[in-house]
Amino acid sequence: MTARILDGKRVAQEIRDEIKENAKPLVAKGVVPGLAAVLVGEDAASKLYVGSKTKASVEAGLFSEAIVLPLETTREELGVKLDELNARDDIDAILLQLPLPGHLDAEEFLDRISPEKDVDGFHPVSVGKLVQKRSGPRPCTPAGIMELLRREKIDVAGKRAVVVGRSDIVGKPMAMLLMHANATVTVCHSRTRDLPAVAQEGEILVAAMGRPAILRKEHIRPGAVVIDVGMNRANTLEQVKDFFGNDEKRLAAFEKRGSTLVGDVHPKDAMEVASAFTPVPGGVGPLTIAMLLSNTLELAKVRRG
Ligand code: NDP
């Protein structure tokens, strides 16, 4: 069997085009949905993420502001900045880029964002709404995966779904959304006994561990739909060849940058055993950004629409 590639990039573009259309009536009324992205420090990867998020918002016809604060920003200063954004009427959605520098506690500041503007759905109020299946912003990565499954016509109801990873950002909300969509869900983590046997039960298998290509053939049920959230680097030629065979594009990327991206699932194994598979990159990643824009629009509609 060769797995069908689930093209997250294409689906994300579809979603982004729809957001642009759906934002028009609001914009016509003078309400431009606004996203503020707050970054503390100059971490290169975080800067890149914030840059692509703000660029995508503008392309979708939304207003976007990136706020870069110095590394030495104090608790008080960050608190004041978030309060300021909470109070601004032109800002509908606030994103706090993680990780924060060591002296700032992520939980304290995620809690400080008004639930009305909680674009990532990480505030305890939003988490409560998710658990109770009430409307509210959903964490973007799992929400994007649900949207991908829906648009690719992959039925979830009644299926056995296995989620590997239990973070607040991906694993837990993913499990909750799958359960709300009537899947029978198992959540695995680093203390799960006999992971291959448990993972094999999944007709839908979601990998969100942050461990390069760790899920192999023995973890994948033949014909399963495999969603790979992981974003890791393959840093040696040996790894690249093991993960991708003689894929010329990958070898060229490795040659150029000294590394290439790989998910948590062994891509060659997934292609052989699964019925459908999200590639890394180009699978889940683009959907996360699309859902961030979708959440921004929804928050604007609720608060100002
Ligand atoms: P965390 O590190 O917060 O969580 C990882 C989870 O995986 C933990 O629950 C951990 O278990 C579990 N885990 C780790 N190793 C194993 C193992 N060997 N066997 C079973 N379970 C294991 O990561 P995140 O959820 O934040 O992210 C996961 C991955 O997804 C990362 O690669 C990240 O870069 C990527 N990501 C991608 C996004 C995208 O848009 N594409 C968005 C967000 C994340 P335990 O709880 O027991 O420690």
mmCIF file of C-alpha atoms and ligand atoms in Angstrom:
data_model
loop_
_atom_site.group_PDB
_atom_site.id
_atom_site.type_symbol
_atom_site.label_atom_id
_atom_site.label_comp_id
_atom_site.label_asym_id
_atom_site.label_seq_id
_atom_site.Cartn_x
_atom_site.Cartn_y
_atom_site.Cartn_z
ATOM 1 C CA MET A 1 0.000 0.000 0.000
ATOM 2 C CA THR A 2 1.190 3.545 -0.671
ATOM 3 C CA ALA A 3 -0.405 6.077 1.629
ATOM 4 C CA ARG A 4 -2.344 9.011 0.256
ATOM 5 C CA ILE A 5 -0.582 12.251 1.134
ATOM 6 C CA LEU A 6 -2.798 14.641 3.064
ATOM 7 C CA ASP A 7 -1.787 17.997 1.673
ATOM 8 C CA GLY A 8 -2.051 20.375 4.621
ATOM 9 C CA LYS A 9 -0.642 23.224 2.620
ATOM 10 C CA ARG A 10 -3.452 23.058 0.066
ATOM 11 C CA VAL A 11 -6.168 22.705 2.703
ATOM 12 C CA ALA A 12 -4.671 25.587 4.689
ATOM 13 C CA GLN A 13 -4.765 27.804 1.599
ATOM 14 C CA GLU A 14 -8.412 26.861 1.086
ATOM 15 C CA ILE A 15 -9.176 27.883 4.689
ATOM 16 C CA ARG A 16 -7.240 31.125 4.345
ATOM 17 C CA ASP A 17 -9.131 32.052 1.170
ATOM 18 C CA GLU A 18 -12.410 31.424 2.988
ATOM 19 C CA ILE A 19 -11.323 33.603 5.912
ATOM 20 C CA LYS A 20 -10.558 36.423 3.521
ATOM 21 C CA GLU A 21 -14.059 36.134 2.043
ATOM 22 C CA ASN A 22 -15.728 35.792 5.431
ATOM 23 C CA ALA A 23 -13.899 38.802 6.854
ATOM 24 C CA LYS A 24 -15.167 41.083 4.074
ATOM 25 C CA PRO A 25 -18.611 41.883 5.553
ATOM 26 C CA LEU A 26 -16.959 42.878 8.856
ATOM 27 C CA VAL A 27 -14.284 44.929 7.121
ATOM 28 C CA ALA A 28 -17.009 46.657 5.092
ATOM 29 C CA LYS A 29 -18.532 47.747 8.406
ATOM 30 C CA GLY A 30 -15.159 49.169 9.434
ATOM 31 C CA VAL A 31 -14.294 46.262 11.729
ATOM 32 C CA VAL A 32 -10.930 44.819 10.723
ATOM 33 C CA PRO A 33 -10.213 41.754 12.885
ATOM 34 C CA GLY A 34 -6.942 42.430 14.695
ATOM 35 C CA LEU A 35 -4.293 40.001 15.934
ATOM 36 C CA ALA A 36 -1.487 41.052 18.290
ATOM 37 C CA ALA A 37 1.488 38.700 18.545
ATOM 38 C CA VAL A 38 3.710 39.261 21.565
ATOM 39 C CA LEU A 39 7.258 37.965 21.571
ATOM 40 C CA VAL A 40 9.704 38.374 24.442
ATOM 41 C CA GLY A 41 13.347 38.139 23.399
ATOM 42 C CA GLU A 42 15.015 37.629 20.052
ATOM 43 C CA ASP A 43 14.873 33.847 19.688
ATOM 44 C CA ALA A 44 15.367 33.262 15.949
ATOM 45 C CA ALA A 45 12.840 30.423 15.570
ATOM 46 C CA SER A 46 10.166 32.299 17.557
ATOM 47 C CA LYS A 47 10.782 35.436 15.498
ATOM 48 C CA LEU A 48 10.274 33.417 12.342
ATOM 49 C CA TYR A 49 7.005 31.940 13.673
ATOM 50 C CA VAL A 50 5.678 35.349 14.702
ATOM 51 C CA GLY A 51 6.712 36.778 11.329
ATOM 52 C CA SER A 52 4.870 34.120 9.363
ATOM 53 C CA LYS A 53 1.777 34.446 11.573
ATOM 54 C CA THR A 54 1.539 38.216 11.149
ATOM 55 C CA LYS A 55 2.241 37.978 7.403
ATOM 56 C CA ALA A 56 -0.503 35.367 6.971
ATOM 57 C CA SER A 57 -2.971 37.591 8.864
ATOM 58 C CA VAL A 58 -2.317 40.546 6.625
ATOM 59 C CA GLU A 59 -2.688 38.356 3.518
ATOM 60 C CA ALA A 60 -6.081 37.245 4.808
ATOM 61 C CA GLY A 61 -7.166 40.884 5.080
ATOM 62 C CA LEU A 62 -6.815 41.072 8.880
ATOM 63 C CA PHE A 63 -4.933 43.648 10.923
ATOM 64 C CA SER A 64 -1.835 42.385 12.633
ATOM 65 C CA GLU A 65 0.708 43.802 15.020
ATOM 66 C CA ALA A 66 3.908 42.109 16.186
ATOM 67 C CA ILE A 67 5.137 43.345 19.550
ATOM 68 C CA VAL A 68 8.732 42.386 20.250
ATOM 69 C CA LEU A 69 9.798 43.051 23.831
ATOM 70 C CA PRO A 70 13.403 42.853 25.057
ATOM 71 C CA LEU A 71 14.679 39.702 26.704
ATOM 72 C CA GLU A 72 14.990 41.487 30.062
ATOM 73 C CA THR A 73 11.290 42.480 30.132
ATOM 74 C CA THR A 74 10.029 42.180 33.717
ATOM 75 C CA ARG A 75 6.865 40.477 34.980
ATOM 76 C CA GLU A 76 5.316 43.881 35.600
ATOM 77 C CA GLU A 77 6.143 45.154 32.113
ATOM 78 C CA LEU A 78 4.763 42.106 30.335
ATOM 79 C CA GLY A 79 1.649 42.238 32.507
ATOM 80 C CA VAL A 80 1.090 45.904 31.642
ATOM 81 C CA LYS A 81 1.562 45.209 27.923
ATOM 82 C CA LEU A 82 -0.989 42.377 27.980
ATOM 83 C CA ASP A 83 -3.466 44.529 29.932
ATOM 84 C CA GLU A 84 -3.026 47.257 27.360
ATOM 85 C CA LEU A 85 -3.822 44.812 24.552
ATOM 86 C CA ASN A 86 -6.773 43.414 26.517
ATOM 87 C CA ALA A 87 -8.163 46.954 26.654
ATOM 88 C CA ARG A 88 -7.603 47.922 23.011
ATOM 89 C CA ASP A 89 -10.736 47.773 20.905
ATOM 90 C CA ASP A 90 -8.902 47.212 17.604
ATOM 91 C CA ILE A 91 -7.263 44.032 18.945
ATOM 92 C CA ASP A 92 -9.505 40.950 18.904
ATOM 93 C CA ALA A 93 -6.909 38.274 19.423
ATOM 94 C CA ILE A 94 -3.732 38.092 21.494
ATOM 95 C CA LEU A 95 -1.041 35.533 20.956
ATOM 96 C CA LEU A 96 1.818 35.111 23.390
ATOM 97 C CA GLN A 97 4.663 33.321 21.637
ATOM 98 C CA LEU A 98 6.137 30.529 23.750
ATOM 99 C CA PRO A 99 8.573 29.666 25.172
ATOM 100 C CA LEU A 100 9.049 32.728 27.385
ATOM 101 C CA PRO A 101 12.483 33.483 28.867
ATOM 102 C CA GLY A 102 13.197 31.579 32.088
ATOM 103 C CA HIS A 103 12.279 34.414 34.497
ATOM 104 C CA LEU A 104 8.710 34.639 33.145
ATOM 105 C CA ASP A 105 6.105 31.998 33.928
ATOM 106 C CA ALA A 106 4.033 31.084 30.847
ATOM 107 C CA GLU A 107 1.008 30.059 32.907
ATOM 108 C CA GLU A 108 0.796 33.429 34.675
ATOM 109 C CA PHE A 109 0.765 35.345 31.391
ATOM 110 C CA LEU A 110 -1.473 32.992 29.429
ATOM 111 C CA ASP A 111 -3.962 33.496 32.280
ATOM 112 C CA ARG A 112 -3.568 37.261 31.964
ATOM 113 C CA ILE A 113 -4.883 37.313 28.377
ATOM 114 C CA SER A 114 -8.595 38.079 28.393
ATOM 115 C CA PRO A 115 -10.547 34.893 27.498
ATOM 116 C CA GLU A 116 -12.419 37.041 24.949
ATOM 117 C CA LYS A 117 -9.126 37.490 23.078
ATOM 118 C CA ASP A 118 -7.555 34.102 23.747
ATOM 119 C CA VAL A 119 -6.685 33.170 20.169
ATOM 120 C CA ASP A 120 -4.717 30.030 21.076
ATOM 121 C CA GLY A 121 -7.403 28.656 23.383
ATOM 122 C CA PHE A 122 -4.900 28.102 26.209
ATOM 123 C CA HIS A 123 -6.699 30.135 28.900
ATOM 124 C CA PRO A 124 -8.327 27.924 31.560
ATOM 125 C CA VAL A 125 -11.709 29.422 30.636
ATOM 126 C CA SER A 126 -11.221 28.326 27.012
ATOM 127 C CA VAL A 127 -10.003 24.895 28.139
ATOM 128 C CA GLY A 128 -13.137 24.536 30.267
ATOM 129 C CA LYS A 129 -15.290 25.445 27.292
ATOM 130 C CA LEU A 130 -13.499 22.864 25.173
ATOM 131 C CA VAL A 131 -14.010 20.142 27.760
ATOM 132 C CA GLN A 132 -17.691 21.038 28.053
ATOM 133 C CA LYS A 133 -18.039 21.284 24.273
ATOM 134 C CA ARG A 134 -19.202 24.883 24.512
ATOM 135 C CA SER A 135 -18.275 27.356 21.791
ATOM 136 C CA GLY A 136 -14.949 29.123 22.226
ATOM 137 C CA PRO A 137 -11.487 29.256 20.677
ATOM 138 C CA ARG A 138 -9.862 25.839 20.217
ATOM 139 C CA PRO A 139 -6.078 25.309 20.232
ATOM 140 C CA CYS A 140 -4.987 25.837 16.642
ATOM 141 C CA THR A 141 -3.018 22.661 15.917
ATOM 142 C CA PRO A 142 -5.686 20.143 16.961
ATOM 143 C CA ALA A 143 -8.413 22.348 15.459
ATOM 144 C CA GLY A 144 -6.479 22.348 12.179
ATOM 145 C CA ILE A 145 -6.214 18.563 12.257
ATOM 146 C CA MET A 146 -9.981 18.219 12.750
ATOM 147 C CA GLU A 147 -10.528 20.574 9.823
ATOM 148 C CA LEU A 148 -8.138 18.510 7.674
ATOM 149 C CA LEU A 149 -9.971 15.279 8.530
ATOM 150 C CA ARG A 150 -13.318 16.899 7.737
ATOM 151 C CA ARG A 151 -12.202 18.359 4.437
ATOM 152 C CA GLU A 152 -10.455 15.135 3.395
ATOM 153 C CA LYS A 153 -13.700 13.280 4.183
ATOM 154 C CA ILE A 154 -12.092 11.024 6.768
ATOM 155 C CA ASP A 155 -14.838 9.837 9.092
ATOM 156 C CA VAL A 156 -14.045 10.051 12.768
ATOM 157 C CA ALA A 157 -17.280 8.881 14.409
ATOM 158 C CA GLY A 158 -17.019 5.407 15.864
ATOM 159 C CA LYS A 159 -13.329 5.054 14.970
ATOM 160 C CA ARG A 160 -10.554 4.019 17.332
ATOM 161 C CA ALA A 161 -8.228 7.031 17.634
ATOM 162 C CA VAL A 162 -4.878 6.950 19.396
ATOM 163 C CA VAL A 163 -3.107 10.190 20.346
ATOM 164 C CA VAL A 164 0.535 9.862 21.364
ATOM 165 C CA GLY A 165 1.446 12.862 23.530
ATOM 166 C CA ARG A 166 -0.527 14.609 26.276
ATOM 167 C CA SER A 167 0.598 18.230 26.189
ATOM 168 C CA ASP A 168 -1.852 21.059 26.886
ATOM 169 C CA ILE A 169 -1.098 22.473 23.449
ATOM 170 C CA VAL A 170 -1.578 19.417 21.262
ATOM 171 C CA GLY A 171 -2.206 15.990 22.808
ATOM 172 C CA LYS A 172 -4.899 16.803 25.372
ATOM 173 C CA PRO A 173 -7.052 19.122 23.246
ATOM 174 C CA MET A 174 -6.629 16.735 20.289
ATOM 175 C CA ALA A 175 -8.011 13.870 22.343
ATOM 176 C CA MET A 176 -10.913 16.036 23.479
ATOM 177 C CA LEU A 177 -11.825 17.145 19.951
ATOM 178 C CA LEU A 178 -11.660 13.579 18.646
ATOM 179 C CA MET A 179 -13.861 12.439 21.508
ATOM 180 C CA HIS A 180 -16.373 15.200 20.787
ATOM 181 C CA ALA A 181 -16.391 13.972 17.183
ATOM 182 C CA ASN A 182 -17.412 10.554 18.569
ATOM 183 C CA ALA A 183 -14.125 8.690 18.172
ATOM 184 C CA THR A 184 -13.110 6.227 20.872
ATOM 185 C CA VAL A 185 -9.885 7.804 22.082
ATOM 186 C CA THR A 186 -6.777 6.481 23.782
ATOM 187 C CA VAL A 187 -4.056 8.879 24.941
ATOM 188 C CA CYS A 188 -0.470 7.614 25.212
ATOM 189 C CA HIS A 189 2.590 9.200 26.812
ATOM 190 C CA SER A 190 6.104 8.387 27.937
ATOM 191 C CA ARG A 191 4.838 6.025 30.652
ATOM 192 C CA THR A 192 2.553 4.004 28.371
ATOM 193 C CA ARG A 193 3.363 0.306 28.508
ATOM 194 C CA ASP A 194 3.788 -1.499 25.178
ATOM 195 C CA LEU A 195 3.293 1.570 22.997
ATOM 196 C CA PRO A 196 3.427 -0.420 19.715
ATOM 197 C CA ALA A 197 0.456 -2.571 20.745
ATOM 198 C CA VAL A 198 -1.608 0.409 21.907
ATOM 199 C CA ALA A 199 -0.722 2.597 18.917
ATOM 200 C CA GLN A 200 -1.617 -0.291 16.561
ATOM 201 C CA GLU A 201 -5.205 -0.025 17.734
ATOM 202 C CA GLY A 202 -5.564 3.377 16.131
ATOM 203 C CA GLU A 203 -7.521 3.633 12.935
ATOM 204 C CA ILE A 204 -6.541 7.256 13.338
ATOM 205 C CA LEU A 205 -3.089 7.749 14.855
ATOM 206 C CA VAL A 206 -1.947 11.220 15.924
ATOM 207 C CA ALA A 207 1.721 11.584 16.853
ATOM 208 C CA ALA A 208 2.659 14.627 18.969
ATOM 209 C CA MET A 209 5.776 13.691 20.879
ATOM 210 C CA GLY A 210 8.715 15.638 19.501
ATOM 211 C CA ARG A 211 10.838 12.518 18.884
ATOM 212 C CA PRO A 212 12.293 12.153 15.377
ATOM 213 C CA ALA A 213 10.683 9.305 13.382
ATOM 214 C CA ILE A 214 10.178 7.224 16.510
ATOM 215 C CA LEU A 215 6.876 5.643 15.453
ATOM 216 C CA ARG A 216 7.669 2.742 13.116
ATOM 217 C CA LYS A 217 5.796 0.055 11.229
ATOM 218 C CA GLU A 218 5.060 -1.815 14.428
ATOM 219 C CA HIS A 219 3.143 1.202 15.773
ATOM 220 C CA ILE A 220 0.957 1.712 12.722
ATOM 221 C CA ARG A 221 -2.190 -0.298 12.080
ATOM 222 C CA PRO A 222 -2.281 -1.271 8.395
ATOM 223 C CA GLY A 223 -4.565 1.195 6.630
ATOM 224 C CA ALA A 224 -4.547 3.729 9.481
ATOM 225 C CA VAL A 225 -4.794 7.475 8.889
ATOM 226 C CA VAL A 226 -1.596 8.876 10.371
ATOM 227 C CA ILE A 227 -1.353 12.500 11.450
ATOM 228 C CA ASP A 228 2.181 13.585 12.238
ATOM 229 C CA VAL A 229 2.405 16.730 14.368
ATOM 230 C CA GLY A 230 6.086 16.366 15.281
ATOM 231 C CA MET A 231 8.640 18.848 14.012
ATOM 232 C CA ASN A 232 12.154 17.593 14.534
ATOM 233 C CA ARG A 233 15.462 17.887 12.755
ATOM 234 C CA ALA A 234 17.315 15.035 11.116
ATOM 235 C CA ASN A 235 20.907 16.077 11.595
ATOM 236 C CA THR A 236 22.974 13.304 10.035
ATOM 237 C CA LEU A 237 23.146 11.908 6.521
ATOM 238 C CA GLU A 238 22.564 8.461 7.969
ATOM 239 C CA GLN A 239 19.260 9.627 9.495
ATOM 240 C CA VAL A 240 18.166 11.366 6.308
ATOM 241 C CA LYS A 241 18.791 8.202 4.277
ATOM 242 C CA ASP A 242 17.046 6.029 6.843
ATOM 243 C CA PHE A 243 13.972 8.320 6.992
ATOM 244 C CA PHE A 244 13.669 9.305 3.324
ATOM 245 C CA GLY A 245 15.696 6.757 1.317
ATOM 246 C CA ASN A 246 17.250 8.383 -1.712
ATOM 247 C CA ASP A 247 14.721 11.223 -1.956
ATOM 248 C CA GLU A 248 16.712 13.772 -3.929
ATOM 249 C CA LYS A 249 14.927 16.812 -2.519
ATOM 250 C CA ARG A 250 15.691 15.763 1.040
ATOM 251 C CA LEU A 251 19.282 14.966 0.277
ATOM 252 C CA ALA A 252 19.663 18.365 -1.401
ATOM 253 C CA ALA A 253 18.033 20.128 1.583
ATOM 254 C CA PHE A 254 20.374 18.329 3.950
ATOM 255 C CA GLU A 255 23.359 19.185 1.765
ATOM 256 C CA LYS A 256 22.373 22.857 1.819
ATOM 257 C CA ARG A 257 21.385 23.308 5.491
ATOM 258 C CA GLY A 258 23.009 20.417 7.326
ATOM 259 C CA SER A 259 19.600 19.193 8.504
ATOM 260 C CA THR A 260 16.080 18.528 7.286
ATOM 261 C CA LEU A 261 12.698 18.407 9.028
ATOM 262 C CA VAL A 262 11.169 15.127 10.087
ATOM 263 C CA GLY A 263 8.072 14.313 12.121
ATOM 264 C CA ASP A 264 7.530 11.786 14.905
ATOM 265 C CA VAL A 265 6.543 9.065 12.450
ATOM 266 C CA HIS A 266 9.050 7.258 10.254
ATOM 267 C CA PRO A 267 8.010 8.595 6.846
ATOM 268 C CA LYS A 268 9.015 5.568 4.769
ATOM 269 C CA ASP A 269 7.194 3.205 7.129
ATOM 270 C CA ALA A 270 4.083 5.400 7.164
ATOM 271 C CA MET A 271 3.992 5.526 3.378
ATOM 272 C CA GLU A 272 4.092 1.720 3.270
ATOM 273 C CA VAL A 273 1.617 0.900 6.023
ATOM 274 C CA ALA A 274 -0.836 3.798 6.414
ATOM 275 C CA SER A 275 -3.718 4.635 4.086
ATOM 276 C CA ALA A 276 -3.167 8.379 4.482
ATOM 277 C CA PHE A 277 -0.350 10.423 5.984
ATOM 278 C CA THR A 278 0.462 14.082 6.665
ATOM 279 C CA PRO A 279 3.960 14.979 5.434
ATOM 280 C CA VAL A 280 6.435 17.037 7.454
ATOM 281 C CA PRO A 281 6.751 19.801 6.401
ATOM 282 C CA GLY A 282 3.529 20.647 4.552
ATOM 283 C CA GLY A 283 1.068 18.682 6.683
ATOM 284 C CA VAL A 284 -0.084 19.928 10.065
ATOM 285 C CA GLY A 285 2.121 23.062 10.267
ATOM 286 C CA PRO A 286 0.286 25.207 7.687
ATOM 287 C CA LEU A 287 -3.074 24.277 9.226
ATOM 288 C CA THR A 288 -2.006 25.661 12.602
ATOM 289 C CA ILE A 289 -1.511 29.113 11.098
ATOM 290 C CA ALA A 290 -4.766 28.919 9.124
ATOM 291 C CA MET A 291 -6.686 28.139 12.327
ATOM 292 C CA LEU A 292 -5.022 31.037 14.112
ATOM 293 C CA LEU A 293 -6.553 33.333 11.505
ATOM 294 C CA SER A 294 -9.864 31.538 11.731
ATOM 295 C CA ASN A 295 -9.882 31.987 15.531
ATOM 296 C CA THR A 296 -9.016 35.682 15.128
ATOM 297 C CA LEU A 297 -11.987 36.187 12.819
ATOM 298 C CA GLU A 298 -14.338 34.269 15.124
ATOM 299 C CA LEU A 299 -13.213 36.245 18.194
ATOM 300 C CA ALA A 300 -13.782 39.491 16.291
ATOM 301 C CA LYS A 301 -17.256 38.370 15.258
ATOM 302 C CA VAL A 302 -18.222 37.454 18.806
ATOM 303 C CA ARG A 303 -16.831 40.618 20.387
ATOM 304 C CA ARG A 304 -17.557 43.212 17.689
ATOM 305 C CA GLY A 305 -19.630 41.534 14.970
HETATM 306 P P1 NDP B 1 5.629 18.284 24.604
HETATM 307 O O1 NDP B 1 7.079 18.048 24.759
HETATM 308 O O2 NDP B 1 4.940 19.290 25.434
HETATM 309 O O3 NDP B 1 4.865 16.900 24.806
HETATM 310 C C1 NDP B 1 5.350 15.702 24.276
HETATM 311 C C2 NDP B 1 4.474 14.557 24.694
HETATM 312 O O4 NDP B 1 4.966 13.370 24.092
HETATM 313 C C3 NDP B 1 4.465 14.322 26.215
HETATM 314 O O5 NDP B 1 3.142 14.071 26.644
HETATM 315 C C4 NDP B 1 5.352 13.107 26.396
HETATM 316 O O6 NDP B 1 4.966 12.252 27.455
HETATM 317 C C5 NDP B 1 5.138 12.361 25.081
HETATM 318 N N1 NDP B 1 6.298 11.560 24.726
HETATM 319 C C6 NDP B 1 7.578 11.958 24.589
HETATM 320 N N2 NDP B 1 8.378 10.922 24.286
HETATM 321 C C7 NDP B 1 7.564 9.832 24.239
HETATM 322 C C8 NDP B 1 7.805 8.452 23.980
HETATM 323 N N3 NDP B 1 9.021 7.995 23.713
HETATM 324 N N4 NDP B 1 6.738 7.617 24.018
HETATM 325 C C9 NDP B 1 5.506 8.069 24.282
HETATM 326 N N5 NDP B 1 5.223 9.367 24.542
HETATM 327 C C10 NDP B 1 6.244 10.234 24.515
HETATM 328 O O7 NDP B 1 5.426 18.594 23.047
HETATM 329 P P2 NDP B 1 4.244 19.345 22.238
HETATM 330 O O8 NDP B 1 2.961 18.625 22.408
HETATM 331 O O9 NDP B 1 4.299 20.792 22.479
HETATM 332 O O10 NDP B 1 4.779 19.110 20.756
HETATM 333 C C11 NDP B 1 4.945 17.830 20.214
HETATM 334 C C12 NDP B 1 5.604 17.933 18.857
HETATM 335 O O11 NDP B 1 4.733 18.624 17.981
HETATM 336 C C13 NDP B 1 6.920 18.717 18.827
HETATM 337 O O12 NDP B 1 7.773 18.135 17.840
HETATM 338 C C14 NDP B 1 6.510 20.098 18.367
HETATM 339 O O13 NDP B 1 7.554 20.775 17.707
HETATM 340 C C15 NDP B 1 5.410 19.744 17.405
HETATM 341 N N6 NDP B 1 4.420 20.805 17.213
HETATM 342 C C16 NDP B 1 4.074 21.084 15.941
HETATM 343 C C17 NDP B 1 3.119 22.031 15.684
HETATM 344 C C18 NDP B 1 2.740 22.280 14.267
HETATM 345 O O14 NDP B 1 2.077 23.257 14.007
HETATM 346 N N7 NDP B 1 3.103 21.407 13.329
HETATM 347 C C19 NDP B 1 2.478 22.803 16.746
HETATM 348 C C20 NDP B 1 2.847 22.372 18.077
HETATM 349 C C21 NDP B 1 3.797 21.411 18.278
HETATM 350 P P3 NDP B 1 4.986 12.728 29.023
HETATM 351 O O15 NDP B 1 3.795 13.610 29.185
HETATM 352 O O16 NDP B 1 4.870 11.455 29.760
HETATM 353 O O17 NDP B 1 6.287 13.433 29.208
#
